[in-house]
XYZ file of C-alpha atoms in Angstrom:
567
model
C 48.742 154.030 141.639
C 47.537 154.833 145.151
C 46.262 151.918 147.216
C 45.307 151.250 150.806
C 47.622 149.141 152.908
C 45.182 146.225 152.786
C 45.026 146.372 148.996
C 48.813 146.651 148.701
C 49.211 143.521 150.822
C 46.891 141.485 148.595
C 48.560 142.781 145.442
C 51.963 141.791 146.836
C 50.724 138.284 147.635
C 49.550 137.802 144.062
C 52.840 139.056 142.658
C 54.613 136.495 144.836
C 52.587 133.747 143.153
C 50.188 133.167 146.046
C 46.796 131.809 145.047
C 45.529 130.458 148.374
C 45.499 131.840 151.913
C 44.511 129.906 155.035
C 43.051 132.119 157.704
C 40.600 133.182 160.369
C 39.184 136.734 160.516
C 39.145 139.072 163.496
C 38.956 142.737 164.348
C 42.557 143.649 163.550
C 42.401 142.185 160.024
C 38.862 143.158 158.996
C 40.129 145.637 156.420
C 42.194 142.933 154.730
C 39.217 140.583 154.756
C 36.993 143.342 153.361
C 39.184 143.480 150.246
C 39.946 139.762 150.191
C 36.264 138.898 149.797
C 36.164 141.011 146.627
C 39.351 139.626 145.119
C 38.731 137.211 142.251
C 42.155 135.551 142.159
C 43.113 134.930 145.795
C 41.292 132.012 147.391
C 40.724 132.109 151.129
C 40.195 128.943 153.151
C 38.395 129.509 156.439
C 39.836 127.173 159.052
C 38.249 126.523 162.447
C 41.267 127.432 164.593
C 44.280 129.595 163.851
C 46.665 126.741 164.603
C 44.938 124.882 161.779
C 45.717 127.784 159.431
C 49.425 127.615 160.211
C 49.581 123.831 159.796
C 47.539 123.949 156.576
C 49.911 126.563 155.136
C 52.811 124.348 156.214
C 51.290 121.236 154.592
C 50.593 123.190 151.415
C 54.213 124.348 151.304
C 55.635 120.860 151.837
C 53.480 119.292 149.146
C 53.748 122.064 146.551
C 57.232 123.431 147.110
C 55.713 126.930 147.222
C 55.431 129.328 150.142
C 52.388 128.676 152.326
C 50.476 131.690 153.634
C 48.251 132.139 156.688
C 46.373 135.214 157.884
C 45.093 135.768 161.437
C 44.075 138.555 163.767
C 45.998 140.074 166.667
C 46.276 138.857 170.255
C 45.018 135.292 170.713
C 44.718 134.854 166.961
C 48.426 135.542 166.656
C 49.473 133.442 169.641
C 47.418 130.524 168.340
C 49.758 130.161 165.346
C 52.954 129.976 167.412
C 52.983 126.159 167.529
C 52.471 126.084 163.764
C 55.370 128.476 163.220
C 57.596 126.460 165.546
C 56.662 123.308 163.624
C 57.607 124.919 160.315
C 60.786 126.373 161.787
C 61.969 123.022 163.138
C 61.487 121.383 159.728
C 62.663 124.332 157.566
C 59.326 124.920 155.818
C 58.640 128.174 153.903
C 55.586 129.853 155.448
C 54.638 133.524 155.567
C 52.301 134.340 158.452
C 50.468 137.670 158.456
C 49.084 138.870 161.772
C 46.955 141.887 162.484
C 48.149 144.277 165.167
C 46.512 147.076 167.142
C 46.805 150.680 165.929
C 50.376 151.930 165.952
C 49.693 154.557 168.639
C 48.314 151.826 170.925
C 51.281 149.460 170.669
C 52.804 149.040 174.110
C 49.697 150.316 175.928
C 48.176 146.906 176.734
C 45.400 147.546 174.236
C 42.620 145.037 173.668
C 44.002 141.935 171.909
C 47.530 143.314 171.850
C 50.512 140.992 172.203
C 54.130 141.443 171.207
C 53.956 138.734 168.564
C 57.276 139.862 167.084
C 58.962 139.207 170.416
C 57.066 135.977 171.013
C 57.965 134.493 167.625
C 61.579 135.605 167.454
C 62.842 132.138 168.549
C 60.586 130.229 166.128
C 60.764 132.216 162.902
C 63.547 132.758 160.419
C 62.743 136.475 160.647
C 59.820 138.697 161.539
C 58.710 142.214 160.688
C 56.559 144.868 162.353
C 55.256 147.181 159.633
C 55.817 150.775 160.758
C 55.887 152.650 157.451
C 53.247 151.913 154.821
C 55.650 152.989 152.078
C 57.863 150.025 153.003
C 55.059 147.445 153.038
C 55.675 146.138 149.512
C 59.401 145.801 150.207
C 58.652 144.075 153.519
C 56.435 141.487 151.820
C 59.050 140.988 149.103
C 61.762 140.440 151.706
C 59.557 138.113 153.750
C 58.932 135.792 150.808
C 62.585 135.950 149.765
C 63.686 134.936 153.247
C 61.061 132.206 153.558
C 61.961 130.420 150.327
C 65.707 131.024 149.988
C 68.724 129.510 151.701
C 67.523 127.237 154.470
C 63.760 127.818 154.164
C 61.663 128.778 157.148
C 58.658 130.699 158.446
C 58.569 134.497 158.404
C 56.003 136.667 160.193
C 54.646 140.070 159.145
C 52.864 141.983 161.927
C 50.597 144.605 160.335
C 48.975 147.371 162.448
C 45.310 148.009 161.740
C 45.561 151.756 161.065
C 48.081 151.212 158.257
C 45.608 148.953 156.457
C 43.275 151.886 155.715
C 45.916 154.504 154.963
C 46.875 155.003 151.305
C 50.166 155.412 149.497
C 51.625 154.880 146.044
C 52.128 151.212 145.278
C 55.624 150.521 143.972
C 56.637 146.896 143.465
C 60.348 146.313 144.156
C 61.671 144.285 141.227
C 64.555 142.846 143.217
C 65.543 142.250 146.807
C 68.932 143.233 148.141
C 69.663 142.244 151.720
C 73.323 142.934 152.396
C 73.448 140.849 155.561
C 71.739 137.848 153.980
C 73.529 136.049 151.156
C 73.010 132.265 151.197
C 75.689 130.188 149.492
C 74.176 128.015 146.779
C 77.168 126.926 144.708
C 79.516 124.613 146.636
C 83.247 125.144 146.842
C 84.969 123.022 144.184
C 87.942 122.229 146.415
C 85.616 120.835 149.071
C 83.898 118.659 146.469
C 87.294 117.348 145.378
C 88.171 116.515 148.984
C 84.852 114.693 149.306
C 85.524 112.776 146.091
C 88.932 111.692 147.398
C 87.313 110.160 150.468
C 84.683 108.447 148.335
C 87.310 106.980 146.021
C 89.017 105.097 148.848
C 85.898 104.167 150.810
C 84.846 100.517 150.954
C 81.743 101.007 153.099
C 80.120 104.314 152.102
C 76.619 105.382 153.090
C 74.464 108.228 151.779
C 72.276 109.889 154.412
C 69.370 111.916 153.001
C 67.649 114.523 155.151
C 64.750 116.854 154.551
C 67.047 119.310 152.797
C 67.234 116.960 149.809
C 63.476 117.305 149.393
C 63.289 121.056 149.980
C 66.014 121.650 147.377
C 64.385 119.242 144.892
C 67.575 117.180 144.824
C 66.066 113.692 144.602
C 67.202 113.181 141.011
C 70.779 114.100 141.903
C 70.696 111.811 144.938
C 69.477 108.863 142.854
C 72.147 109.464 140.221
C 74.931 109.546 142.801
C 73.704 106.385 144.523
C 73.140 104.374 141.342
C 76.199 105.458 139.388
C 78.592 104.819 142.271
C 76.800 101.882 143.984
C 76.242 103.618 147.318
C 73.483 102.483 149.704
C 71.098 105.112 151.060
C 69.377 105.708 154.369
C 67.222 108.664 155.342
C 65.979 110.603 158.304
C 62.256 110.794 159.032
C 62.144 114.112 157.171
C 64.058 112.615 154.257
C 61.577 109.819 153.502
C 60.694 110.042 149.825
C 63.962 111.707 148.848
C 65.095 108.287 147.590
C 62.617 105.646 146.362
C 61.604 103.376 149.223
C 61.408 100.375 146.886
C 64.927 100.818 145.494
C 67.297 97.917 146.343
C 69.886 100.436 147.551
C 67.512 101.897 150.154
C 67.989 100.665 153.710
C 65.029 102.469 155.252
C 64.985 105.128 157.928
C 67.732 105.298 160.549
C 67.601 106.419 164.146
C 65.521 105.742 167.236
C 62.910 103.725 165.332
C 65.007 103.079 162.251
C 65.605 99.752 160.576
C 68.152 97.272 161.858
C 70.086 97.427 158.583
C 70.228 101.236 158.516
C 71.428 101.550 162.101
C 73.998 98.780 161.671
C 75.180 100.441 158.460
C 75.861 103.710 160.274
C 77.799 101.831 162.926
C 80.009 99.991 160.410
C 80.329 102.520 157.570
C 83.743 103.999 156.860
C 82.238 107.063 155.143
C 78.933 108.905 155.556
C 77.845 111.442 152.947
C 75.043 113.413 154.608
C 72.925 115.818 152.577
C 70.410 118.197 154.121
C 70.380 116.464 157.510
C 70.790 117.970 160.987
C 72.204 114.960 162.884
C 69.643 115.482 165.633
C 69.506 113.264 168.722
C 66.823 110.939 167.314
C 69.188 110.122 164.434
C 72.539 109.850 166.199
C 71.727 108.052 169.421
C 74.529 108.524 171.941
C 76.730 111.062 170.203
C 80.130 109.686 171.168
C 79.214 106.318 169.622
C 77.745 107.651 166.376
C 79.451 106.313 163.236
C 82.644 105.399 165.126
C 84.473 104.085 162.050
C 83.332 106.737 159.558
C 84.648 109.926 158.123
C 81.783 112.355 157.490
C 81.017 114.588 154.522
C 78.231 117.022 155.424
C 76.397 118.932 152.688
C 74.068 121.678 153.887
C 73.021 125.146 152.770
C 73.050 126.319 156.378
C 76.653 126.592 157.620
C 75.459 126.733 161.241
C 74.121 123.175 160.918
C 77.551 121.795 160.048
C 79.564 120.577 163.060
C 76.636 121.560 165.293
C 76.201 118.028 166.632
C 78.861 115.790 165.051
C 82.419 116.397 163.935
C 82.746 116.640 160.147
C 85.762 115.823 157.974
C 84.625 117.608 154.805
C 82.038 120.385 155.172
C 80.275 121.407 151.956
C 78.171 124.549 152.236
C 75.718 124.811 149.377
C 72.414 123.853 147.863
C 71.883 120.081 148.044
C 70.990 119.720 144.371
C 73.982 121.748 143.179
C 76.317 120.018 145.633
C 75.254 116.461 144.782
C 75.414 117.232 141.073
C 78.819 118.866 141.501
C 80.112 115.889 143.465
C 78.849 113.583 140.720
C 80.722 115.605 138.081
C 83.964 115.581 140.083
C 83.740 111.798 140.507
C 83.058 111.322 136.797
C 86.084 113.461 135.949
C 88.240 111.338 138.266
C 86.880 108.179 136.639
C 87.775 109.457 133.185
C 91.360 109.981 134.302
C 91.649 106.948 136.565
C 88.841 104.386 136.038
C 87.366 102.950 139.233
C 85.076 99.917 139.504
C 82.621 101.249 142.066
C 80.312 98.248 141.935
C 83.127 95.801 142.638
C 84.652 97.899 145.411
C 81.305 98.103 147.232
C 80.054 94.570 146.494
C 81.049 93.068 149.842
C 79.497 96.006 151.701
C 76.203 95.741 149.813
C 76.178 92.013 150.487
C 76.622 92.609 154.216
C 73.749 95.112 154.205
C 71.469 92.588 152.496
C 72.360 90.030 155.155
C 71.422 92.459 157.931
C 68.191 93.352 156.175
C 67.228 89.712 155.665
C 68.182 88.771 159.224
C 66.151 91.543 160.879
C 63.461 92.956 158.579
C 60.714 95.166 159.955
C 58.201 92.715 161.336
C 55.476 92.127 163.899
C 53.719 89.160 165.429
C 50.077 88.420 164.728
C 47.901 86.510 167.169
C 45.049 86.216 164.688
C 42.547 87.882 167.015
C 43.381 91.576 167.221
C 44.397 93.853 164.388
C 47.997 94.996 164.571
C 48.623 98.636 163.604
C 51.481 97.597 161.312
C 49.063 95.262 159.543
C 46.668 98.172 158.975
C 49.401 100.387 157.518
C 50.460 97.555 155.206
C 46.835 97.206 154.078
C 46.679 100.918 153.254
C 49.885 100.588 151.229
C 48.505 97.586 149.364
C 45.088 99.099 148.610
C 46.451 102.441 147.407
C 49.255 100.882 145.413
C 51.624 103.378 146.968
C 49.968 106.243 145.084
C 48.543 108.121 148.075
C 50.046 111.130 149.815
C 50.335 110.768 153.569
C 50.318 113.080 156.520
C 50.733 111.822 160.056
C 49.987 112.875 163.556
C 52.724 112.294 166.145
C 53.260 109.224 168.279
C 53.339 105.534 167.479
C 51.162 106.206 164.420
C 53.916 108.361 162.929
C 56.587 105.722 163.413
C 54.495 102.835 162.077
C 53.710 104.932 159.019
C 57.407 105.719 158.525
C 58.336 102.057 158.884
C 55.619 100.240 156.950
C 54.715 102.632 154.138
C 56.891 102.533 151.043
C 57.410 106.166 150.077
C 58.688 106.428 146.517
C 58.332 110.151 145.747
C 59.418 113.345 147.469
C 56.729 115.557 149.018
C 54.366 112.634 149.605
C 55.159 111.904 153.272
C 54.262 114.987 155.287
C 55.012 114.873 159.001
C 56.166 117.011 161.913
C 59.687 115.750 162.500
C 61.663 118.284 164.495
C 58.990 119.580 166.869
C 56.815 116.456 166.947
C 53.519 118.337 166.963
C 50.448 116.340 167.898
C 47.440 117.641 165.977
C 49.516 118.452 162.897
C 48.295 115.781 160.495
C 44.684 116.787 159.783
C 45.193 120.506 159.059
C 48.376 119.639 157.152
C 46.342 117.190 155.054
C 43.996 120.045 154.149
C 46.928 122.067 152.848
C 48.281 119.029 151.001
C 44.927 118.357 149.341
C 44.755 121.926 148.039
C 48.308 121.579 146.708
C 47.636 118.164 145.134
C 43.906 118.123 144.330
C 44.070 114.956 142.221
C 45.836 112.788 144.810
C 44.356 110.691 147.594
C 45.461 112.255 150.897
C 45.447 110.094 154.035
C 46.169 111.320 157.554
C 47.495 108.422 159.622
C 46.517 109.322 163.157
C 46.275 108.144 166.723
C 43.163 108.430 168.858
C 44.952 110.930 171.094
C 46.542 113.347 168.654
C 43.629 113.471 166.205
C 41.507 115.168 168.860
C 43.907 118.093 169.161
C 42.716 119.662 165.900
C 39.649 117.589 165.037
C 37.689 120.802 164.399
C 39.469 121.088 161.038
C 37.339 118.207 159.777
C 34.702 120.908 159.300
C 37.121 122.753 157.008
C 37.539 119.594 154.932
C 33.776 119.047 154.754
C 32.989 122.649 153.783
C 35.552 122.507 150.980
C 34.558 118.993 149.857
C 38.067 117.650 150.383
C 38.109 113.831 150.182
C 40.699 113.506 152.970
C 40.753 110.227 154.841
C 41.640 110.153 158.542
C 42.850 106.679 159.473
C 42.879 106.377 163.260
C 45.034 103.603 164.711
C 42.881 103.464 167.817
C 44.539 101.674 170.726
C 42.768 103.676 173.462
C 46.117 104.945 174.735
C 48.541 107.767 174.273
C 50.547 104.979 172.733
C 54.088 106.301 172.526
C 53.959 107.663 176.056
C 52.524 104.336 177.265
C 55.369 102.492 175.498
C 57.963 104.534 177.385
C 56.058 103.958 180.610
C 56.101 100.218 179.952
C 59.784 100.023 179.084
C 61.317 102.616 181.410
C 58.746 103.488 184.108
C 57.817 100.085 185.561
C 54.584 99.693 183.556
C 53.131 102.679 185.405
C 50.584 103.839 182.826
C 50.065 107.205 184.444
C 47.230 109.117 182.727
C 47.771 107.564 179.297
C 44.705 105.319 179.047
C 41.936 107.000 177.052
C 39.450 104.146 176.851
C 36.857 105.774 179.093
C 37.291 109.263 177.664
C 36.902 108.663 173.952
C 34.229 109.938 171.606
C 32.450 107.690 169.151
C 34.582 108.611 166.137
C 31.975 107.391 163.650
C 29.288 109.606 165.164
C 31.789 112.450 165.456
C 32.527 112.211 161.738
C 28.831 112.202 160.933
C 28.239 115.211 163.195
C 30.713 117.155 161.074
C 29.039 115.977 157.871
C 31.769 113.479 156.986
C 31.558 109.725 156.634
C 32.485 107.417 159.489
C 33.697 103.817 159.373
C 34.735 101.405 162.095
C 37.039 98.433 161.577
C 37.668 95.883 164.315
C 38.499 92.601 162.529
C 40.694 91.341 159.715
C 37.582 90.662 157.660
C 36.400 94.245 158.086
C 39.877 95.484 157.213
C 39.727 93.607 153.914
C 36.148 94.610 153.110
C 35.574 98.049 154.624
C 38.945 99.759 154.141
C 38.872 99.721 150.296
C 35.352 101.182 150.334
C 36.292 103.906 152.809
C 39.460 104.908 150.958
C 37.633 105.132 147.627
C 34.836 107.368 148.939
C 34.675 110.851 147.365
C 33.846 112.346 150.778
C 36.017 113.201 153.770
C 35.952 110.321 156.204
C 37.162 109.062 159.548
C 38.199 105.399 159.561
C 38.344 104.252 163.178
C 40.465 101.093 163.286
C 40.527 99.308 166.636
C 44.026 97.889 166.982
C 45.938 95.933 169.627
C 46.108 98.104 172.708
C 49.666 97.493 173.899
C 51.621 97.048 170.679
C 55.037 98.718 170.694
C 57.149 100.300 167.968
C 60.317 98.304 167.287
C 63.213 98.572 166.647
C 63.765 101.153 169.359
C 67.001 102.799 170.446
C 66.472 103.871 174.076
C 67.363 107.439 174.979
C 71.100 107.660 175.632
C 71.876 104.367 173.884
C 73.994 103.789 170.783
C 72.381 102.961 167.446
C 73.539 99.346 167.668
C 71.905 98.959 171.097
C 68.444 98.516 169.613
C 65.527 96.878 171.354
C 64.111 94.395 168.837
C 60.865 92.460 168.571
């Protein structure tokens, strides 16, 4: 059947299982929008800024496990999604971004709203395509989705010239994708699993480290089985929160710069670390030469370039996290059948030591009884929701307090920008999450600085009747920057105080058609917060918290994990 390029694109999206597209129209994509408005199966969500479209597609992908899709015009529309693509790339999130482009004969002529978006996004996408031949469009879309969701997931961009959208050709759907230069390894090498099992069998102080790859490969069940059946404690990166239940006795909490005392001490004293789907980035390792000084390291990752990138590894295992953890479990069970091993007894002293560290230095904060502490607010949210909400965060102190004081028990319920640290991510991501999980309460834990970077997306939530709650931990500062200025820059709070330049967040919410609440006292926290969180409408909850509260523990830049600053 003959179809126009615009129609072929929409048909390809549907065949890839897409049912929702986040976008913003413009001249170079008008032909796609002309057909999209008539399509009865594809839902389009009109955002208020292209960056919001990219983050919403990202949030949708993280919460659903599917590929998120955004659609924008050429020129500034395309450049406006670059931060969103970089965010998804840093955290390995499957997103397909479709950008309009000027007519093919105008490319390279500095035409109106022309940019080389393929060149611009080469460093922050897994791959990108410029459509040059309409007959290859269906194959291009097929390859883009295959690349986005397979191997180590990531964003892929399709740049689509306007003249090809109106041309017609026969639509032929490629039933399979063959990319000779791209063959991710899913099944781990059995010999490597046996080597890993040998190290585990002699280890007295093992530690499982769960990264975001455990969540993206849906390997939480396999991780739990390995930890429980072989009595191994678990820590996680920021991106790995939810991979292992936060209320499980074996869970030590997050490690790293703002990790728990027990988790960071465990890394320092462990004799074996089994890392799955983690990158060993600088916020996790602290000073590299002091990281896990007593430990051998088993590193499981589907991306071979991530292994030995930052830390030396004793047993590399290239493969899908779920398959690798399950395979390791089977190898250990086979060893046990031949030579029984009392795992619980061999790790008892280690688990006892970890409990002592946890009890000696739990996550805590001081309360003066007058001002609300941000940690206290996060604990109240946890208590009121019963741990059943899904959370997004902005970036800054709010992100770290959420990571520390929320108990995340399920994968895909803590959605945050980890690798890039993108302020303004949380609200548009929450929109994508709410579309992915329409029956769940979605809360964006925000700061008064970062929420203003994409506040316009509150209109998107209102127009679509999304009951998203934006909880602002309002300390009138760019809090994380102020904390560094206090600790390392002689209390020189250079351009971080926002007290005189803040909007009235309650009135701002009402101007957008949302509800607005303000909480300033413990009594209001107890009385107003439950009402606000149970409202069926989108809402901003402006909570005035202590202005100069810091996030602790904190490992200063360049310090070792056991050189934590504590409360």
